[in-house]
Short mmCIF file of C-alpha atoms in Angstrom, two decimals:
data_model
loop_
_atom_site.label_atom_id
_atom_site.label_comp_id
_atom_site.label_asym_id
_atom_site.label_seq_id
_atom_site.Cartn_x
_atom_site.Cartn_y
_atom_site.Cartn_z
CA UNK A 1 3.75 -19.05 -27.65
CA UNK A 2 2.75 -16.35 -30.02
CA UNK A 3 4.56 -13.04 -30.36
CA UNK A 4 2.18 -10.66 -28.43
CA UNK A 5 2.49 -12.68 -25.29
CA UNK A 6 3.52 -10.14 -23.39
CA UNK A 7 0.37 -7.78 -24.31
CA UNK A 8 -1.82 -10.37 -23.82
CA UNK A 9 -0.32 -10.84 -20.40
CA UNK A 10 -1.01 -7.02 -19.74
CA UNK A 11 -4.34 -7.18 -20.95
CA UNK A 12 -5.20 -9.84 -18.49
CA UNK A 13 -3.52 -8.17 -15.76
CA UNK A 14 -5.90 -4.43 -17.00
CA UNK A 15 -8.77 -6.60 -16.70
CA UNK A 16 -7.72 -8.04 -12.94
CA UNK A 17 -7.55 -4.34 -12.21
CA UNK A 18 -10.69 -3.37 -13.89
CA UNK A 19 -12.81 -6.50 -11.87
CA UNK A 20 -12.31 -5.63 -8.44
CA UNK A 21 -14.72 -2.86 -7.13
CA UNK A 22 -12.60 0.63 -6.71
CA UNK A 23 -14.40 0.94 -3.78
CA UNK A 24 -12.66 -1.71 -1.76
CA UNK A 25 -8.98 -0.28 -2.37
CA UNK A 26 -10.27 2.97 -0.79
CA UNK A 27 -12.05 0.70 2.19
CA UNK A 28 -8.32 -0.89 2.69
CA UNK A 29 -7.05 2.60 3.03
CA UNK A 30 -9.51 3.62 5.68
CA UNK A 31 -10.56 6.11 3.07
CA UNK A 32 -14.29 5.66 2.42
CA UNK A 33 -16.98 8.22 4.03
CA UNK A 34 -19.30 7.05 6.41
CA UNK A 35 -21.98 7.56 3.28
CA UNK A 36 -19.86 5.35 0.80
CA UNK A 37 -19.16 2.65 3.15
CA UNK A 38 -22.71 2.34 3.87
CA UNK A 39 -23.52 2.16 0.65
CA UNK A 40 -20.70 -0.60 -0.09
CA UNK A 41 -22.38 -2.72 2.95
CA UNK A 42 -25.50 -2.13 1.40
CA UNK A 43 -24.30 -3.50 -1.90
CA UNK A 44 -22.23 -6.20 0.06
CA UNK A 45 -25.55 -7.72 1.47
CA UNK A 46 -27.28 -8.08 -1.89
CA UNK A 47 -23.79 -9.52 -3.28
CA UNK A 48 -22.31 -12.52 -1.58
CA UNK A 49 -19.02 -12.26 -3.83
CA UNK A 50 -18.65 -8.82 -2.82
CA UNK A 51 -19.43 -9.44 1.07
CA UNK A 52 -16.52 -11.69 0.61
CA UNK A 53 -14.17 -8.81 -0.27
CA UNK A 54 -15.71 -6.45 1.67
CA UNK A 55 -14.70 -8.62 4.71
CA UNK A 56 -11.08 -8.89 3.04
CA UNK A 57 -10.17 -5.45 2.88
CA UNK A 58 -11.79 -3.66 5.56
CA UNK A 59 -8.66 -2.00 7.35
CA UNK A 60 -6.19 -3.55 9.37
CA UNK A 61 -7.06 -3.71 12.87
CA UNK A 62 -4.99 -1.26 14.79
CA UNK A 63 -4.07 -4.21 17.10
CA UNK A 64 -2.21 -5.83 14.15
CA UNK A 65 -0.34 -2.81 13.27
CA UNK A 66 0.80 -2.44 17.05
CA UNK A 67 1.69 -5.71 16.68
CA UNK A 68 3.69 -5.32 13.16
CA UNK A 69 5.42 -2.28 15.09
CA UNK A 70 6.38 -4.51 18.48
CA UNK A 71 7.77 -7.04 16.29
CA UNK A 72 9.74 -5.03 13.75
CA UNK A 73 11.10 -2.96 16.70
CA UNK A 74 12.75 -5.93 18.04
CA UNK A 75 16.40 -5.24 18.21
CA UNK A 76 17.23 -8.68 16.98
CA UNK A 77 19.54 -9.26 14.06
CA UNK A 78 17.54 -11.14 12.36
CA UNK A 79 13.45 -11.28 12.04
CA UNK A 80 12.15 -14.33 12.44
CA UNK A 81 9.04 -15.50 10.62
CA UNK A 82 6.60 -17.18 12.54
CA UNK A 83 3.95 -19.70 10.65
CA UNK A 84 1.20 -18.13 12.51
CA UNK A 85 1.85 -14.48 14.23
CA UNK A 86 -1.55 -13.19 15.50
CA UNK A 87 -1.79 -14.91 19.07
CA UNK A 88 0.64 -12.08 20.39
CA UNK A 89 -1.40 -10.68 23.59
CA UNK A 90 0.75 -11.44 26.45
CA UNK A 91 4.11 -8.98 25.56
CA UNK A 92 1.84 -6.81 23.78
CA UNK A 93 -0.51 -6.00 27.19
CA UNK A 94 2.70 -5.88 29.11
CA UNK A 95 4.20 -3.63 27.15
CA UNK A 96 1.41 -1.49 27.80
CA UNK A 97 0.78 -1.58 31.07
CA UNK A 98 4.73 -0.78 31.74
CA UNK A 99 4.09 2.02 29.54
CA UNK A 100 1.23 3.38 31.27
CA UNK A 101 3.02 3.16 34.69
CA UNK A 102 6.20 4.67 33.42
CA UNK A 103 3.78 8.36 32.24
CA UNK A 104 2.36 8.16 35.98
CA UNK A 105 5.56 8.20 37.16
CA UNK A 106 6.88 10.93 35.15
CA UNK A 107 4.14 12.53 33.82
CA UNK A 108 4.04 13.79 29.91
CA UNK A 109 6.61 16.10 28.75
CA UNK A 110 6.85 18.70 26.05
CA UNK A 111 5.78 17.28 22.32
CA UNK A 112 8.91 16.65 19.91
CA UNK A 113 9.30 18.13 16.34
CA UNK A 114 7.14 16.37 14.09
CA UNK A 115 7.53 16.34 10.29
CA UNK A 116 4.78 16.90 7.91
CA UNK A 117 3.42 15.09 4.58
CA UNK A 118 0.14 15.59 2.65
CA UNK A 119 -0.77 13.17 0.04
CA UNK A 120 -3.27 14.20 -2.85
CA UNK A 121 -3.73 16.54 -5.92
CA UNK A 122 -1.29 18.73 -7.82
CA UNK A 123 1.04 21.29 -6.55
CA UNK A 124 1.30 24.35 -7.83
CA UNK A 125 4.19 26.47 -6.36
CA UNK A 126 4.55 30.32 -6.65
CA UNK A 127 8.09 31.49 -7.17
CA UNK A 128 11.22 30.03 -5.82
CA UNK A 129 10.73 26.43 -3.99
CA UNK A 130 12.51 27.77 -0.95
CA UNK A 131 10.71 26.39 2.29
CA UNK A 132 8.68 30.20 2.73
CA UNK A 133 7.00 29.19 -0.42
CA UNK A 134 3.51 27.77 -0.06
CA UNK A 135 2.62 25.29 -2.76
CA UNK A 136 -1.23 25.22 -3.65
CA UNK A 137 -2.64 21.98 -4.57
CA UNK A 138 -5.54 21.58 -7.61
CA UNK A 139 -7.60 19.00 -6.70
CA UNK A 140 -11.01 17.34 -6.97
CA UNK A 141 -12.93 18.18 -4.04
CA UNK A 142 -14.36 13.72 -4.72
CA UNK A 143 -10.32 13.22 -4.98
CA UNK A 144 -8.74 11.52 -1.30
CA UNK A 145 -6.61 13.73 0.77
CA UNK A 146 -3.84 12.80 3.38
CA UNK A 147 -2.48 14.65 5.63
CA UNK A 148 -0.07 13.65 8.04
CA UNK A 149 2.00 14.71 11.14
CA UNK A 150 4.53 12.23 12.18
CA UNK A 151 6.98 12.97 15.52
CA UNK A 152 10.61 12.63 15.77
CA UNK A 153 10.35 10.49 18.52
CA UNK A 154 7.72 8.26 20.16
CA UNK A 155 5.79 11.03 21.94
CA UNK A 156 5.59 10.98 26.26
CA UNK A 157 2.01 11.18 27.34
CA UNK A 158 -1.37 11.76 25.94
CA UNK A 159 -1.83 13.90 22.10
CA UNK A 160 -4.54 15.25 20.92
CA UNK A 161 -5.43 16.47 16.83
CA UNK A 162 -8.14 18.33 15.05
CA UNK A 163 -8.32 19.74 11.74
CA UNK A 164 -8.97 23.40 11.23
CA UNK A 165 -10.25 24.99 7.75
CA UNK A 166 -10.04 28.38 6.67
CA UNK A 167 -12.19 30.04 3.98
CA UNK A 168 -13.24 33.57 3.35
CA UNK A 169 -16.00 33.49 5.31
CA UNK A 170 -13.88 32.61 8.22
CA UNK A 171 -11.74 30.04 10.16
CA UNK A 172 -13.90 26.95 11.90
CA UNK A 173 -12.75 23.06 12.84
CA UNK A 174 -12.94 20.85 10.44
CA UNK A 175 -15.73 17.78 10.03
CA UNK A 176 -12.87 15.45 9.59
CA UNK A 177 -11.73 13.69 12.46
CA UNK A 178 -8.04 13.10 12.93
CA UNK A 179 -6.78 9.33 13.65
CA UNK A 180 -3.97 9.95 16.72
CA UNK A 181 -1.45 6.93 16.89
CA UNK A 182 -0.06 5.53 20.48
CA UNK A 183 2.92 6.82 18.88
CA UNK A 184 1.81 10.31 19.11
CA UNK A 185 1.57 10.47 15.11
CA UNK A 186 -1.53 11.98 13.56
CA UNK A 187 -3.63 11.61 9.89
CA UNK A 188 -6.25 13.02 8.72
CA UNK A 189 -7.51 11.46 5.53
CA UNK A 190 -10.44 10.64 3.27
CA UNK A 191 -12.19 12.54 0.42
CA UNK A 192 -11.61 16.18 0.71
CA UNK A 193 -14.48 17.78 0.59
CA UNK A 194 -16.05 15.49 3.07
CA UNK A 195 -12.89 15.96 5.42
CA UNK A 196 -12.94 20.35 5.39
CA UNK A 197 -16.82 20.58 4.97
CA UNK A 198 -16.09 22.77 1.58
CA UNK A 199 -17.63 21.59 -1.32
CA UNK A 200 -15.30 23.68 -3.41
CA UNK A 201 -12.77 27.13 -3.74
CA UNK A 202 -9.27 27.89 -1.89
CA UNK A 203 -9.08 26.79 1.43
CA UNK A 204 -6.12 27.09 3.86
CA UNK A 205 -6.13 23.66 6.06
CA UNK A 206 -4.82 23.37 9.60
CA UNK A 207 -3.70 20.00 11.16
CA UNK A 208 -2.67 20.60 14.64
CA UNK A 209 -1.25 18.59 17.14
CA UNK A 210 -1.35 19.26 21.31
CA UNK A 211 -1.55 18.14 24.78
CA UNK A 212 -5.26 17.52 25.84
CA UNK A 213 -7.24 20.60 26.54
CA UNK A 214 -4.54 22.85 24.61
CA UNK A 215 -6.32 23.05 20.62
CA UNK A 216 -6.63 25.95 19.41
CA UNK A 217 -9.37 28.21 18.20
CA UNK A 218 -9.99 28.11 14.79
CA UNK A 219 -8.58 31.91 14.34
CA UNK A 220 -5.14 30.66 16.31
CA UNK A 221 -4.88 27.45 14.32
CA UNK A 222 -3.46 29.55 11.50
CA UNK A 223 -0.91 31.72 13.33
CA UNK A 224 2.36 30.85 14.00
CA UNK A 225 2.27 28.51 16.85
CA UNK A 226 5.33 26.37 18.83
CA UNK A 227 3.02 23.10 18.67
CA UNK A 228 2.92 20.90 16.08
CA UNK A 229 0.87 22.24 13.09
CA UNK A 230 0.69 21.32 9.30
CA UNK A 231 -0.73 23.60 7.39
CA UNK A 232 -1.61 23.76 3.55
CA UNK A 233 -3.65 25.56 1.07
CA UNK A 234 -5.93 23.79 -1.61
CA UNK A 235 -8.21 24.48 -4.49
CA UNK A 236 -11.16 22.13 -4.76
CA UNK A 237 -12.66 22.00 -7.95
CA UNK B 1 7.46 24.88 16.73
CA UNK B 2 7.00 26.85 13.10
CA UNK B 3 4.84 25.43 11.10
CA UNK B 4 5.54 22.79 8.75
CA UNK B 5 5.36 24.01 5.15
CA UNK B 6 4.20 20.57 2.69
CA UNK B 7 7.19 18.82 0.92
CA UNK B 8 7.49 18.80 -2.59
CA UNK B 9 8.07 14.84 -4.46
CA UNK B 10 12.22 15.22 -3.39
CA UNK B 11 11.95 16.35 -0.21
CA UNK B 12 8.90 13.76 0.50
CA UNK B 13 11.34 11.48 -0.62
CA UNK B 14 14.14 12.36 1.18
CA UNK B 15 12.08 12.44 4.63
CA UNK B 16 11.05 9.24 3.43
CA UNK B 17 14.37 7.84 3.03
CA UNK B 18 15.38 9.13 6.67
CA UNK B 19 12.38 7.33 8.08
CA UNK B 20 13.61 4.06 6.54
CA UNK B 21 17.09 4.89 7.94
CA UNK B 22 15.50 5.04 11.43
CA UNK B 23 12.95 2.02 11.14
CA UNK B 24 16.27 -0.10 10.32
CA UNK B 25 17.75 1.32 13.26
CA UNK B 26 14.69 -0.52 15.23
CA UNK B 27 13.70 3.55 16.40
CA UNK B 28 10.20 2.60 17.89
CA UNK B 29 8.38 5.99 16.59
CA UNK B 30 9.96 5.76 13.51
CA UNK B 31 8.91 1.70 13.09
CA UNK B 32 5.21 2.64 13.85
CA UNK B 33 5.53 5.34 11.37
CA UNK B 34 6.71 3.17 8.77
CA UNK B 35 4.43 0.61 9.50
CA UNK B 36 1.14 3.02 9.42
CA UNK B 37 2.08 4.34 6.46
CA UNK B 38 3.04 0.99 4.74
CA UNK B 39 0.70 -0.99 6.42
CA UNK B 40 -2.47 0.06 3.97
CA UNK B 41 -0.51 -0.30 1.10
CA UNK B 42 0.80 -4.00 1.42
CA UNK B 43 -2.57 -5.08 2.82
CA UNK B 44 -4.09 -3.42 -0.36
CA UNK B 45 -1.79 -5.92 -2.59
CA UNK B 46 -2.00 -8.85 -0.63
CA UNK B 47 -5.84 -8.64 -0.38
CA UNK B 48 -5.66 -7.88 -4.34
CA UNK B 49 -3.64 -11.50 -5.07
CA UNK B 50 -5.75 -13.44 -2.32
CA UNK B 51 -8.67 -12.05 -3.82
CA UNK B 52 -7.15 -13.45 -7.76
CA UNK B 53 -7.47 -16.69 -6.21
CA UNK B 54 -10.42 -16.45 -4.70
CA UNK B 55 -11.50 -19.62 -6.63
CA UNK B 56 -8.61 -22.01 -5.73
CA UNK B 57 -9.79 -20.86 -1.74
CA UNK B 58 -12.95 -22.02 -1.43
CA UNK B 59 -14.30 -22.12 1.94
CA UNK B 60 -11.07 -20.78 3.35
CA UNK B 61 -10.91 -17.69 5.84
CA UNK B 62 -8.87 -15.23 3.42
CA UNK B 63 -8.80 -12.50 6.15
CA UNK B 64 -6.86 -14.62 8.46
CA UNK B 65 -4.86 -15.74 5.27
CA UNK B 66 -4.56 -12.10 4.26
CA UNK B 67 -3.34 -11.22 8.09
CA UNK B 68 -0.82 -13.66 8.46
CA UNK B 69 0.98 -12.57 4.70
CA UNK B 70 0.92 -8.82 5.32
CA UNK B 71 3.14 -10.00 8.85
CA UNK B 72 4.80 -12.05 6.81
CA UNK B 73 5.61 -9.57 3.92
CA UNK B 74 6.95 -7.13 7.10
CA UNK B 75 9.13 -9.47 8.00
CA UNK B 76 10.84 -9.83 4.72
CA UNK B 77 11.15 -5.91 4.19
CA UNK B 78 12.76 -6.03 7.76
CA UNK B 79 15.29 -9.28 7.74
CA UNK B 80 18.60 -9.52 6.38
CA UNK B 81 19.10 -5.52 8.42
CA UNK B 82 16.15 -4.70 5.71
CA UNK B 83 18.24 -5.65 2.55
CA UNK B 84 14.84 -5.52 0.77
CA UNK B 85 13.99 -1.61 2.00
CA UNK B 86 17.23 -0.44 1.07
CA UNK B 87 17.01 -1.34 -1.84
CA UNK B 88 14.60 1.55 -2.42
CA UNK B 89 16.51 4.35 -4.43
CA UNK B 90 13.55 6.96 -5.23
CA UNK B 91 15.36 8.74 -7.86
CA UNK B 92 14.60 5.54 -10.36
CA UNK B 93 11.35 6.64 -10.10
CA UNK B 94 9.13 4.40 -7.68
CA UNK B 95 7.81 5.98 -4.50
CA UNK B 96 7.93 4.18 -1.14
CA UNK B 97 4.57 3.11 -1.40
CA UNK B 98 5.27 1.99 -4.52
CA UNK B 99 8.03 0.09 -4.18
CA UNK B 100 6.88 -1.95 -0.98
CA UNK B 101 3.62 -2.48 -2.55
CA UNK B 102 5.78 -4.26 -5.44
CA UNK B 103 7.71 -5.81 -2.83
CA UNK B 104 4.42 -7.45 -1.06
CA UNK B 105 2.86 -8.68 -4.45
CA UNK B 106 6.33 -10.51 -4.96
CA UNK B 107 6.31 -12.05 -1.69
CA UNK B 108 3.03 -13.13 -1.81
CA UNK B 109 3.42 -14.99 -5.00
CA UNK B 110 6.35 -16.58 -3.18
CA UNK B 111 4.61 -17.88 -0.18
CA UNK B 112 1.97 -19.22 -2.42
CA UNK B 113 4.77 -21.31 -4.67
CA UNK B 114 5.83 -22.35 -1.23
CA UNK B 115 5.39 -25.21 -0.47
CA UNK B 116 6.34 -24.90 3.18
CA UNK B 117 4.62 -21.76 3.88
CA UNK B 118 1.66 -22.00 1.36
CA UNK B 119 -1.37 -22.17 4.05
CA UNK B 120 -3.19 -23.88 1.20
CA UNK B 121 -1.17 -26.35 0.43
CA UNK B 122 -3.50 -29.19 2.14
CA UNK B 123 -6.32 -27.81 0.39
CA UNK B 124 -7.64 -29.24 -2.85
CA UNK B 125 -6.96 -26.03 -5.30
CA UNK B 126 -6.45 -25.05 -9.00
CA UNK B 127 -6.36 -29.29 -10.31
CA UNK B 128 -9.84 -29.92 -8.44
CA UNK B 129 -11.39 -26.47 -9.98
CA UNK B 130 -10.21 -27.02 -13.22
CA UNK B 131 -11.19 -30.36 -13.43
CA UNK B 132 -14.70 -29.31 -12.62
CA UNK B 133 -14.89 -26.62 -14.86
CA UNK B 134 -14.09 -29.20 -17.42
CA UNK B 135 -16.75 -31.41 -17.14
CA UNK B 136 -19.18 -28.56 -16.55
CA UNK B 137 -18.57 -26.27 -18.97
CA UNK B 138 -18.07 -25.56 -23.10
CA UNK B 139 -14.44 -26.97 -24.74
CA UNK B 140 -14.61 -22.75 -25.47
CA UNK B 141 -15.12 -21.86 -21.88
CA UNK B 142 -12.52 -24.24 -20.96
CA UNK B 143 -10.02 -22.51 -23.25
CA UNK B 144 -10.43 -19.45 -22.21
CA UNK B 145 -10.81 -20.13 -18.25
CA UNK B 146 -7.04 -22.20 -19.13
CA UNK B 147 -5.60 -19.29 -20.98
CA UNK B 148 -6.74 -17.33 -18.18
CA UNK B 149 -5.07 -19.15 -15.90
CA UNK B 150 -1.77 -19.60 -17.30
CA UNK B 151 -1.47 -15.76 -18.25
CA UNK B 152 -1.69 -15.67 -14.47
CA UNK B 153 0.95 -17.90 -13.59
CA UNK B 154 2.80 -16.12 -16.36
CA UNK B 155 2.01 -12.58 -13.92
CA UNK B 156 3.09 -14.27 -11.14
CA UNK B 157 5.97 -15.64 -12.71
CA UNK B 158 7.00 -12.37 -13.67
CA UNK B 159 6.23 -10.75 -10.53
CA UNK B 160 8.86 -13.20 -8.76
CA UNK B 161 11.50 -13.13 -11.73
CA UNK B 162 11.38 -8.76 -11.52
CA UNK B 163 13.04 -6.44 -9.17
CA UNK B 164 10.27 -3.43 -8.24
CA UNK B 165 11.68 -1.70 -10.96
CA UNK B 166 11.09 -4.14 -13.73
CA UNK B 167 7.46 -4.64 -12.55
CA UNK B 168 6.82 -1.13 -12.20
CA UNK B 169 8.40 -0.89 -16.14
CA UNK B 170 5.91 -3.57 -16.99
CA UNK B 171 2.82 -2.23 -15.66
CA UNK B 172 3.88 1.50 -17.36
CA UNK B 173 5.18 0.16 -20.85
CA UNK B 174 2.69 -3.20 -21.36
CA UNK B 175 -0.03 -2.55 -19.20
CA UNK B 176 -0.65 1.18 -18.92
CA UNK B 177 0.68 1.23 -22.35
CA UNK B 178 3.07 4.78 -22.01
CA UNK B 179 4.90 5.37 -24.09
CA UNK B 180 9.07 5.51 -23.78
CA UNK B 181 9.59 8.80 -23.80
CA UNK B 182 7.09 9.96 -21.47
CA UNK B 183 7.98 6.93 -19.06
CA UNK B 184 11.35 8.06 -19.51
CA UNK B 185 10.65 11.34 -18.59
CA UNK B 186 8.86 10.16 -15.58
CA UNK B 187 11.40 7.22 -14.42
CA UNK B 188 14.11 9.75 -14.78
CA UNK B 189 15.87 7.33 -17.33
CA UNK B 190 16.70 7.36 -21.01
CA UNK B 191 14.79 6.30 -23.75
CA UNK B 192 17.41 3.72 -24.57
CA UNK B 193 17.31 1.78 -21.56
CA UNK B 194 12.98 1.59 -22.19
CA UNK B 195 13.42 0.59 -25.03
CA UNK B 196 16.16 -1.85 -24.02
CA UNK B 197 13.34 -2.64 -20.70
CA UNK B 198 10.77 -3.35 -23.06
CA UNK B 199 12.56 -5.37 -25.41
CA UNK B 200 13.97 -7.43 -22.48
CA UNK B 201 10.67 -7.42 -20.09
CA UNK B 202 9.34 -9.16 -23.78
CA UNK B 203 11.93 -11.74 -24.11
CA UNK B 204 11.32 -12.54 -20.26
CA UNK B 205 7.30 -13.08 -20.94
CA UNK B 206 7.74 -15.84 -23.44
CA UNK B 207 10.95 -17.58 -21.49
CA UNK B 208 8.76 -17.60 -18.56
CA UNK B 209 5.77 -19.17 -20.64
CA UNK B 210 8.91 -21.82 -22.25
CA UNK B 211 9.71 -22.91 -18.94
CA UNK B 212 5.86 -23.16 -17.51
CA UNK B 213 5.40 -25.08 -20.63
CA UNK B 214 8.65 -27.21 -19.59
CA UNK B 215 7.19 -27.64 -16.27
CA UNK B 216 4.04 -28.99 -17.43
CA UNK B 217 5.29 -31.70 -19.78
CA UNK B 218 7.76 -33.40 -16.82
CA UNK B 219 4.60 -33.42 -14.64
CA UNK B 220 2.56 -35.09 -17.24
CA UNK B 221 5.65 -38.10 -17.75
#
């Protein structure tokens, strides 16, 4: 075996990465616009290869992530790995249905604290990184944002999310539509500029959690609340 | 509830070593956290391999395939009280995402060496394809199509041979082509040990390709 092995190896492994069509990683991720995706099924149906992969990574079903969650919630010592796991219905539906009887019974109570993340771009933070401080994030307004609000603990009763965008023309709710979990968690993500409706500038962003029929107007979304509420400024270049 | 002001790299981290500490504790909300968060990213790297040997699958339903490893790649983050997750230490640079996504391209190589848990295992793969490459093609083609391949099995080789770590070292020093200081910078280690890293990750390539090599010749007796 000759000396630059190892390179070669590498070189093989750039050209794996450079093959596969960027678009499909960003499918996976749930993280293509409505536009893009239609233009990737477009392409698919002229491509037979790419159909293939298309049909590979679209996103995980959300039934397979409850499922994932069910089974690594078990409190068993050890998991156990089945040849085939996907036939799962029965405990998952009863689950469910004892859920469903247990927030008639009790109805849903106040939301837990949730913890925030966002995902995307640069930060740039102003003076001292004490928890006050807002950091600004640079980003392209084609780059993908995340934002996330994730509870403390599994959330009683029904949650709704919207985004909320503030520029200096004025607060309004955001085109993006936030994904809400069973678990009460919420994310918001896809290519920025498609997700606030601002093609680019400083934006504040508002993610904010609440009980059905309790959002806020835009204006409200960006004072200080006691719900749930992410919020984050950006500039989209 | 004030509002939640956006965590810098260390405090992301730190929340998301607290949410690992919880999903090991079998906390439901914490679980589906983990799992929505990490979910993307191992599908994303299992879909990647299955999609490498795309060839060797003919006719096969990948998605199914791909469905059944990304469970399968959960449950070996999870077993053994999630030996594999805590094994994460973010200050040696790799993020969570990171780090499982590593995780899931290891695992997948594994269940594909398997045997026992290879789902293609009955199927006529690589031998059948090569063969017929062979007879179809140039003696050139056919070099390069078999260097191909066994730079792969040299990747996946490496991939199961590696810690995170060491694959996340290759794919910044050999692949990306960094350079030390600025991956040292990055990794929060010492231009010593990179250089030590790359010296070593070199050494490992061509033992890997010895024994492959090894391999080959006691099939062929």
């Amino acid at each position: 075996m000759s000396e630059d092995l190892p390179i070669r190896v590498a070189q093989r492994l750039r050209e794996e990465d450079e093959a596969l069509d960027p678009r499909l990683e960003r499918l996976a991720m749930g993280a293509l616009s409505p536009e893009a995706l239609a233009e990737l099924e477009a392409d698919a149906a002229r491509d037979p290869e790419l159909a293939r992969q298309v049909a590979l990574f679209r996103p995980l079903s959300s039934e397979l992530q409850d499922r994932l969650t069910e089974q690594m919630s078990a409190p068993v010592a050890k998991v156990i790995r089945p040849a085939r796991w996907t036939r799962w219905g029965l405990p998952i539906v009863t689950l469910a249905a004892a859920a469903l009887l247990l927030m008639t019974l009790r109805g849903p109570s106040a939301l837990p604290s949730y913890a925030g993340r966002v995902e995307g771009g640069d930060v740039v933070l102003r003076g001292e990184p004490t928890p006050a401080a807002q950091g600004r994030r640079v980003m392209r307004g084609d780059s993908l944002l995340t934002l996330e609000l994730s509870p403390a603990t599994q959330v009683d009763g029904a949650v709704v999310a919207r985004a909320y965008v503030r520029t200096p023309a004025g607060a309004r709710a955001a085109p993006g539509v936030p994904e809400v979990d069973p678990s009460g968690a919420v994310r918001l993500r896809g290519v920025a500029r498609e997700l606030l409706g601002v093609a680019s500038g400083t934006v504040s962003v508002a993610l904010v959690v609440a009980r059905p029929g309790a959002l806020p107007e835009p204006d409200a979304a960006f004072a200080p609340s006691e719900g749930p509420r992410l919020e984050v400024q950006l500039l989209l270049r | 509830m004030a509002a939640v002001v956006e965590a810098s790299r260390g405090e992301r981290d730190n929340q998301d070593q607290e949410l690992v500490q919880r999903a090991l504790t079998r906390d439901p909300a914490a679980v589906a956290a983990l799992v929505r968060r990490m979910a993307p990213v191992v599908h994303v790297r299992v879909a990647r391999a299955l999609s490498r040997r795309r060839v060797e699958a003919r006719g096969r339903d990948l998605r199914a395939d791909m469905e059944d490893m990304v469970q399968e790649v959960f449950a070996a983050l999870f077993e053994s009280d999630g030996r594999a997750l805590r094994a994460w230490h973010p200050e040696r640079g790799l993020s969570l995402e990171n780090f499982v996504g590593l995780l899931a391209e290891r695992e997948v190589v594994s269940i594909l060496r398997s045997g026992r848990r290879n789902p293609w295992t009955e199927d006529p793969t690589l031998d059948t394809t090569l063969n017929e490459l062979d007879t179809d093609q140039q003696s050139s083609a056919e070099g390069r199509v078999a260097s191909r391949q066994r730079l792969d099995q040299l990747m996946d080789r490496l991939r199961e041979r590696l810690s995170p770590l060491g694959l996340h070292y290759f794919r910044l020093l050999f692949v990306e082509e960094r350079g030390v200081a600025e991956v040292a910078e990055e990794t929060s280690s010492t231009t010593d040990a990179l250089y030590a890293w790359r010296s070593r990750l070199g050494r490992l390539v061509k033992q890997l390709a010895r024994e492959l090599d090894d391999e080959e010749e006691v099939s062929d007796e």
